[in-house]
mmCIF file of C-alpha atoms and ligand atoms in Angstrom:
data_model
loop_
_atom_site.group_PDB
_atom_site.id
_atom_site.type_symbol
_atom_site.label_atom_id
_atom_site.label_comp_id
_atom_site.label_asym_id
_atom_site.label_seq_id
_atom_site.Cartn_x
_atom_site.Cartn_y
_atom_site.Cartn_z
ATOM 1 C CA MET A 1 -4.765 -23.837 -18.622
ATOM 2 C CA ALA A 2 -5.463 -26.618 -16.125
ATOM 3 C CA ALA A 3 -8.823 -26.434 -14.321
ATOM 4 C CA ASP A 4 -7.111 -25.774 -10.988
ATOM 5 C CA ALA A 5 -5.076 -22.887 -12.310
ATOM 6 C CA ALA A 6 -8.156 -21.378 -13.969
ATOM 7 C CA ALA A 7 -10.060 -21.526 -10.686
ATOM 8 C CA HIS A 8 -7.351 -19.462 -8.992
ATOM 9 C CA ALA A 9 -6.625 -17.019 -11.797
ATOM 10 C CA PRO A 10 -7.482 -13.363 -11.055
ATOM 11 C CA ALA A 11 -11.072 -12.526 -11.997
ATOM 12 C CA ARG A 12 -11.534 -10.346 -15.082
ATOM 13 C CA ARG A 13 -11.539 -6.744 -14.024
ATOM 14 C CA GLY A 14 -13.395 -3.714 -15.232
ATOM 15 C CA GLY A 15 -12.460 -1.469 -12.331
ATOM 16 C CA THR A 16 -9.330 0.467 -11.400
ATOM 17 C CA PHE A 17 -6.972 -0.562 -8.647
ATOM 18 C CA LEU A 18 -4.891 2.142 -6.922
ATOM 19 C CA SER A 19 -2.477 1.674 -4.035
ATOM 20 C CA LEU A 20 -0.746 4.261 -1.860
ATOM 21 C CA GLU A 21 2.601 3.490 -0.299
ATOM 22 C CA GLY A 22 5.351 5.077 1.740
ATOM 23 C CA VAL A 23 7.300 4.953 4.990
ATOM 24 C CA ASP A 24 5.442 5.256 8.293
ATOM 25 C CA GLY A 25 4.265 8.833 8.866
ATOM 26 C CA CYS A 26 4.444 9.991 5.218
ATOM 27 C CA GLY A 27 0.782 11.057 5.222
ATOM 28 C CA LYS A 28 -0.362 8.241 2.959
ATOM 29 C CA SER A 29 -3.491 7.340 4.924
ATOM 30 C CA THR A 30 -4.711 10.953 4.905
ATOM 31 C CA GLN A 31 -4.140 11.076 1.145
ATOM 32 C CA ALA A 32 -5.830 7.720 0.552
ATOM 33 C CA ARG A 33 -8.930 8.946 2.401
ATOM 34 C CA ALA A 34 -8.975 12.271 0.583
ATOM 35 C CA LEU A 35 -8.481 10.635 -2.817
ATOM 36 C CA ALA A 36 -11.354 8.238 -2.170
ATOM 37 C CA GLU A 37 -13.539 11.237 -1.263
ATOM 38 C CA ARG A 38 -12.649 13.090 -4.471
ATOM 39 C CA LEU A 39 -13.448 10.040 -6.574
ATOM 40 C CA ARG A 40 -16.738 9.496 -4.743
ATOM 41 C CA ALA A 41 -17.628 13.143 -5.205
ATOM 42 C CA ALA A 42 -17.094 12.598 -8.939
ATOM 43 C CA GLY A 43 -19.762 9.895 -8.790
ATOM 44 C CA LEU A 44 -17.578 6.787 -8.864
ATOM 45 C CA ASP A 45 -18.137 3.578 -6.938
ATOM 46 C CA VAL A 46 -15.096 3.604 -4.602
ATOM 47 C CA VAL A 47 -13.943 0.909 -2.214
ATOM 48 C CA SER A 48 -11.369 1.977 0.399
ATOM 49 C CA VAL A 49 -9.276 -0.675 2.098
ATOM 50 C CA ARG A 50 -6.147 -0.817 4.179
ATOM 51 C CA GLU A 51 -3.408 -3.327 4.794
ATOM 52 C CA PRO A 52 -2.829 -5.226 6.890
ATOM 53 C CA GLY A 53 -6.542 -5.722 7.556
ATOM 54 C CA GLY A 54 -9.601 -4.754 5.563
ATOM 55 C CA THR A 55 -11.536 -7.949 6.367
ATOM 56 C CA ALA A 56 -12.671 -9.412 9.690
ATOM 57 C CA LEU A 57 -9.933 -12.046 9.453
ATOM 58 C CA GLY A 58 -7.368 -9.538 8.259
ATOM 59 C CA GLU A 59 -8.057 -7.161 11.155
ATOM 60 C CA LYS A 60 -7.271 -9.995 13.572
ATOM 61 C CA ILE A 61 -4.001 -10.635 11.742
ATOM 62 C CA ARG A 62 -3.301 -6.888 11.907
ATOM 63 C CA GLY A 63 -3.672 -6.999 15.689
ATOM 64 C CA ILE A 64 -1.043 -9.739 15.903
ATOM 65 C CA LEU A 65 1.338 -7.971 13.515
ATOM 66 C CA LEU A 66 1.298 -4.574 15.202
ATOM 67 C CA ASP A 67 1.198 -5.664 18.856
ATOM 68 C CA PRO A 68 4.476 -4.552 20.511
ATOM 69 C CA ALA A 69 4.102 -7.587 22.818
ATOM 70 C CA ASN A 70 4.900 -9.854 19.840
ATOM 71 C CA GLY A 71 8.578 -8.892 19.779
ATOM 72 C CA ALA A 72 9.609 -12.528 19.357
ATOM 73 C CA MET A 73 7.979 -12.771 15.901
ATOM 74 C CA CYS A 74 10.539 -13.970 13.348
ATOM 75 C CA ASP A 75 10.800 -12.267 9.963
ATOM 76 C CA GLU A 76 9.391 -15.235 8.060
ATOM 77 C CA CYS A 77 6.335 -15.383 10.303
ATOM 78 C CA GLU A 78 5.815 -11.646 9.791
ATOM 79 C CA LEU A 79 6.069 -12.002 6.002
ATOM 80 C CA LEU A 80 3.533 -14.815 5.867
ATOM 81 C CA LEU A 81 1.054 -13.003 8.113
ATOM 82 C CA TYR A 82 1.088 -9.964 5.819
ATOM 83 C CA GLU A 83 0.534 -12.261 2.842
ATOM 84 C CA ALA A 84 -2.263 -14.129 4.608
ATOM 85 C CA SER A 85 -4.070 -10.882 5.373
ATOM 86 C CA ARG A 86 -3.605 -9.772 1.748
ATOM 87 C CA ALA A 87 -4.910 -12.952 0.159
ATOM 88 C CA GLN A 88 -8.103 -12.712 2.208
ATOM 89 C CA LEU A 89 -8.526 -9.057 1.247
ATOM 90 C CA VAL A 90 -8.029 -9.779 -2.451
ATOM 91 C CA ARG A 91 -10.460 -12.684 -2.576
ATOM 92 C CA GLU A 92 -13.099 -11.178 -0.286
ATOM 93 C CA VAL A 93 -13.041 -7.496 -1.254
ATOM 94 C CA ILE A 94 -10.678 -6.384 -4.036
ATOM 95 C CA GLU A 95 -11.494 -8.907 -6.770
ATOM 96 C CA PRO A 96 -15.283 -8.579 -6.404
ATOM 97 C CA ALA A 97 -15.002 -4.773 -6.385
ATOM 98 C CA LEU A 98 -12.855 -4.710 -9.523
ATOM 99 C CA ALA A 99 -15.142 -7.209 -11.221
ATOM 100 C CA ARG A 100 -18.134 -4.895 -10.752
ATOM 101 C CA GLY A 101 -16.154 -1.926 -12.079
ATOM 102 C CA ALA A 102 -15.346 -0.064 -8.847
ATOM 103 C CA VAL A 103 -12.242 1.960 -8.072
ATOM 104 C CA VAL A 104 -10.302 0.326 -5.246
ATOM 105 C CA VAL A 105 -8.087 2.629 -3.160
ATOM 106 C CA CYS A 106 -5.746 0.527 -1.061
ATOM 107 C CA ASP A 107 -3.716 2.031 1.779
ATOM 108 C CA ARG A 108 -0.605 -0.196 1.371
ATOM 109 C CA TYR A 109 -0.397 -3.339 -0.750
ATOM 110 C CA LEU A 110 2.257 -5.774 -1.922
ATOM 111 C CA ASP A 111 4.956 -3.119 -2.431
ATOM 112 C CA SER A 112 4.881 -2.589 1.344
ATOM 113 C CA THR A 113 5.952 -6.184 1.769
ATOM 114 C CA PHE A 114 8.824 -5.740 -0.645
ATOM 115 C CA ALA A 115 9.905 -2.478 0.991
ATOM 116 C CA TYR A 116 9.539 -3.604 4.629
ATOM 117 C CA GLN A 117 10.250 -7.342 4.621
ATOM 118 C CA ALA A 118 12.927 -7.402 1.870
ATOM 119 C CA GLY A 119 14.269 -3.819 2.172
ATOM 120 C CA GLY A 120 13.733 -3.275 5.896
ATOM 121 C CA ARG A 121 14.114 -6.746 7.376
ATOM 122 C CA GLY A 122 16.571 -8.006 4.757
ATOM 123 C CA LEU A 123 14.682 -11.122 3.654
ATOM 124 C CA ASP A 124 15.697 -12.439 0.243
ATOM 125 C CA ALA A 125 14.114 -10.248 -2.436
ATOM 126 C CA GLY A 126 13.293 -13.163 -4.760
ATOM 127 C CA LEU A 127 11.594 -15.018 -1.947
ATOM 128 C CA VAL A 128 9.509 -11.990 -1.008
ATOM 129 C CA ARG A 129 8.449 -11.527 -4.638
ATOM 130 C CA SER A 130 7.309 -15.155 -4.765
ATOM 131 C CA CYS A 131 5.323 -14.711 -1.560
ATOM 132 C CA ASN A 132 3.830 -11.513 -2.969
ATOM 133 C CA ALA A 133 2.684 -13.394 -6.067
ATOM 134 C CA LEU A 134 0.789 -15.805 -3.818
ATOM 135 C CA GLY A 135 -0.550 -13.268 -1.308
ATOM 136 C CA SER A 136 -1.809 -10.927 -4.031
ATOM 137 C CA CYS A 137 -3.428 -13.838 -5.919
ATOM 138 C CA GLY A 138 -1.787 -12.274 -8.978
ATOM 139 C CA VAL A 139 -3.781 -9.033 -8.682
ATOM 140 C CA LEU A 140 -1.584 -5.970 -9.276
ATOM 141 C CA PRO A 141 -2.564 -2.297 -8.929
ATOM 142 C CA ASP A 142 -3.000 -0.246 -12.098
ATOM 143 C CA ARG A 143 -1.085 2.570 -10.399
ATOM 144 C CA THR A 144 0.901 2.739 -7.175
ATOM 145 C CA LEU A 145 1.866 6.054 -5.623
ATOM 146 C CA VAL A 146 4.847 6.160 -3.287
ATOM 147 C CA LEU A 147 4.492 9.208 -1.035
ATOM 148 C CA ASP A 148 8.086 10.100 -0.512
ATOM 149 C CA MET A 149 9.759 12.036 2.274
ATOM 150 C CA PRO A 150 12.956 11.703 4.302
ATOM 151 C CA ALA A 151 12.669 8.805 6.746
ATOM 152 C CA ARG A 152 13.640 10.896 9.777
ATOM 153 C CA GLU A 153 10.885 13.441 9.176
ATOM 154 C CA ALA A 154 8.267 10.760 8.512
ATOM 155 C CA LEU A 155 9.146 8.633 11.532
ATOM 156 C CA GLY A 156 8.992 11.669 13.819
ATOM 157 C CA ARG A 157 5.466 12.320 12.544
ATOM 158 C CA ALA A 158 4.386 8.690 12.881
ATOM 159 C CA VAL A 159 5.570 8.236 16.444
ATOM 160 C CA GLY A 160 4.441 11.735 17.481
ATOM 161 C CA ALA A 161 0.944 11.251 16.042
ATOM 162 C CA SER A 162 0.230 7.955 17.769
ATOM 163 C CA GLY A 163 1.945 8.841 21.045
ATOM 164 C CA GLY A 164 4.220 5.789 20.797
ATOM 165 C CA ALA A 165 5.785 3.335 18.369
ATOM 166 C CA ASP A 166 3.981 0.171 17.190
ATOM 167 C CA ARG A 167 6.043 -2.990 16.585
ATOM 168 C CA ILE A 168 7.143 -1.920 13.085
ATOM 169 C CA GLU A 169 7.836 1.732 13.913
ATOM 170 C CA ALA A 170 9.953 0.544 16.834
ATOM 171 C CA ALA A 171 12.412 -0.957 14.305
ATOM 172 C CA GLY A 172 13.943 2.534 14.063
ATOM 173 C CA LEU A 173 15.355 5.055 11.633
ATOM 174 C CA ALA A 174 17.904 2.887 9.778
ATOM 175 C CA PHE A 175 15.086 0.435 9.073
ATOM 176 C CA GLN A 176 12.797 3.169 7.703
ATOM 177 C CA ARG A 177 15.663 4.416 5.490
ATOM 178 C CA ARG A 178 16.054 0.974 3.955
ATOM 179 C CA VAL A 179 12.288 0.877 3.408
ATOM 180 C CA ARG A 180 12.388 4.211 1.608
ATOM 181 C CA ASP A 181 15.290 3.108 -0.599
ATOM 182 C CA ALA A 182 13.438 -0.083 -1.516
ATOM 183 C CA TYR A 183 10.372 1.944 -2.580
ATOM 184 C CA LEU A 184 12.506 4.234 -4.734
ATOM 185 C CA GLY A 185 14.073 1.151 -6.334
ATOM 186 C CA LEU A 186 10.629 -0.242 -7.167
ATOM 187 C CA ALA A 187 9.657 3.017 -8.864
ATOM 188 C CA GLN A 188 12.788 2.846 -11.031
ATOM 189 C CA GLU A 189 12.140 -0.759 -11.883
ATOM 190 C CA ASP A 190 8.496 -0.345 -12.895
ATOM 191 C CA PRO A 191 7.862 3.330 -13.756
ATOM 192 C CA ALA A 192 4.637 2.540 -15.635
ATOM 193 C CA ARG A 193 2.953 1.371 -12.441
ATOM 194 C CA VAL A 194 4.929 2.879 -9.545
ATOM 195 C CA ARG A 195 5.185 6.674 -9.348
ATOM 196 C CA VAL A 196 6.983 8.713 -6.674
ATOM 197 C CA VAL A 197 5.006 11.636 -5.258
ATOM 198 C CA ASP A 198 6.713 14.327 -3.181
ATOM 199 C CA ALA A 199 4.930 14.147 0.191
ATOM 200 C CA SER A 200 6.235 17.467 1.533
ATOM 201 C CA GLY A 201 3.984 20.501 1.904
ATOM 202 C CA THR A 202 0.354 20.880 2.884
ATOM 203 C CA PRO A 203 -2.183 18.061 2.427
ATOM 204 C CA ASP A 204 -3.767 20.051 -0.435
ATOM 205 C CA GLU A 205 -0.456 20.433 -2.221
ATOM 206 C CA VAL A 206 0.212 16.723 -1.904
ATOM 207 C CA ALA A 207 -3.348 15.930 -3.071
ATOM 208 C CA ARG A 208 -2.703 17.901 -6.260
ATOM 209 C CA ARG A 209 0.448 15.867 -6.917
ATOM 210 C CA VAL A 210 -1.469 12.661 -6.205
ATOM 211 C CA ASP A 211 -4.048 13.558 -8.859
ATOM 212 C CA GLU A 212 -1.340 14.444 -11.377
ATOM 213 C CA ALA A 213 0.321 11.083 -10.776
ATOM 214 C CA LEU A 214 -2.946 9.339 -11.693
ATOM 215 C CA ALA A 215 -2.989 10.811 -15.207
ATOM 216 C CA GLY A 216 -3.658 8.379 -18.008
ATOM 217 C CA LEU A 217 -5.988 6.098 -16.070
ATOM 218 C CA GLY A 218 -9.159 7.787 -17.255
ATOM 219 C CA LEU A 219 -10.158 8.897 -13.755
ATOM 220 C CA PRO A 220 -11.964 12.196 -13.184
ATOM 221 C CA VAL A 221 -9.073 13.745 -11.237
ATOM 222 C CA GLY A 222 -5.996 15.725 -12.164
ATOM 223 C CA GLU A 223 -5.542 17.978 -15.159
ATOM 224 C CA GLY A 224 -8.455 20.241 -15.796
ATOM 225 C CA VAL A 225 -10.400 19.025 -12.765
ATOM 226 C CA ARG A 226 -10.859 21.587 -10.007
ATOM 227 C CA HIS A 227 -10.240 20.656 -6.424
ATOM 228 C CA GLY A 228 -13.284 21.293 -4.284
HETATM 229 P P1 TYD B 1 -0.174 1.168 10.129
HETATM 230 O O1 TYD B 1 -0.468 1.626 11.516
HETATM 231 O O2 TYD B 1 -1.302 0.879 9.205
HETATM 232 O O3 TYD B 1 0.857 2.167 9.497
HETATM 233 P P2 TYD B 1 0.657 3.174 8.316
HETATM 234 O O4 TYD B 1 -0.400 4.132 8.765
HETATM 235 O O5 TYD B 1 2.014 3.778 8.162
HETATM 236 O O6 TYD B 1 0.247 2.355 7.115
HETATM 237 O O7 TYD B 1 0.747 -0.104 10.281
HETATM 238 C C1 TYD B 1 1.119 -0.878 9.237
HETATM 239 C C2 TYD B 1 2.580 -1.257 9.457
HETATM 240 O O8 TYD B 1 2.836 -2.502 8.826
HETATM 241 C C3 TYD B 1 3.518 -0.240 8.863
HETATM 242 O O9 TYD B 1 4.588 -0.020 9.757
HETATM 243 C C4 TYD B 1 4.043 -0.935 7.631
HETATM 244 C C5 TYD B 1 3.972 -2.376 7.977
HETATM 245 N N1 TYD B 1 3.792 -3.289 6.831
HETATM 246 C C6 TYD B 1 4.796 -4.203 6.530
HETATM 247 O O10 TYD B 1 5.823 -4.254 7.209
HETATM 248 N N2 TYD B 1 4.599 -5.075 5.487
HETATM 249 C C7 TYD B 1 3.459 -5.085 4.750
HETATM 250 O O11 TYD B 1 3.314 -5.894 3.808
HETATM 251 C C8 TYD B 1 2.419 -4.124 5.071
HETATM 252 C C9 TYD B 1 1.131 -4.101 4.298
HETATM 253 C C10 TYD B 1 2.638 -3.254 6.123
#
């Protein structure tokens, strides 16, 4: 490998990388927080992050991305801003955490970009995958959970909860349906990594399904482990 390529290759990892995904309002952030708590309670070193954001630079990019005043933003600009935020998060937080053996719980990651910018916005899927390869610095989650629910139900919750739509939520129901379909396609394509979790029911019911979907990773959740 050339010296340059080696310098940019993902660091060796001893930790576990988990990402939670889904359409706006699916309850993913609540589940990401609760999962991180369960893992911490089991004594693990857990790092919780969210996208876009998660670093000082990334939070500034988040502000630009979600500001309804930025309605003129073109799809390509949007794609690159998500990738820019991600690259900073990977280099500054995720890689070091994995290298020291932590569990990283990420509220959205590169599958969001595929679902929203390729599925939702309609950008070329191959192009978005290439951008994802760069923005993720080649670091993929060990397991990705797609919290799935009908787009209409989820969008109603998202807009109701925040008292108004942000720039992405304002794209509407047909957009969120395309996002959901793209997520389901990803799960079919890569079932070893991407698992669909039914997001209907109470938070506790969903949490149980989340733990089940993490089986096989050697984490102290799921089968045989009581929920506290
Ligand atoms: P946020 O308020 O964090 O929504 P949620 O709680 O549903 O995660 O806003 C993030 C928005 O950005 C959300 O609508 C999804 C969108 N998004 C993309 O379009 N592409 C991406 O790559 C990422 C990470 C998020």
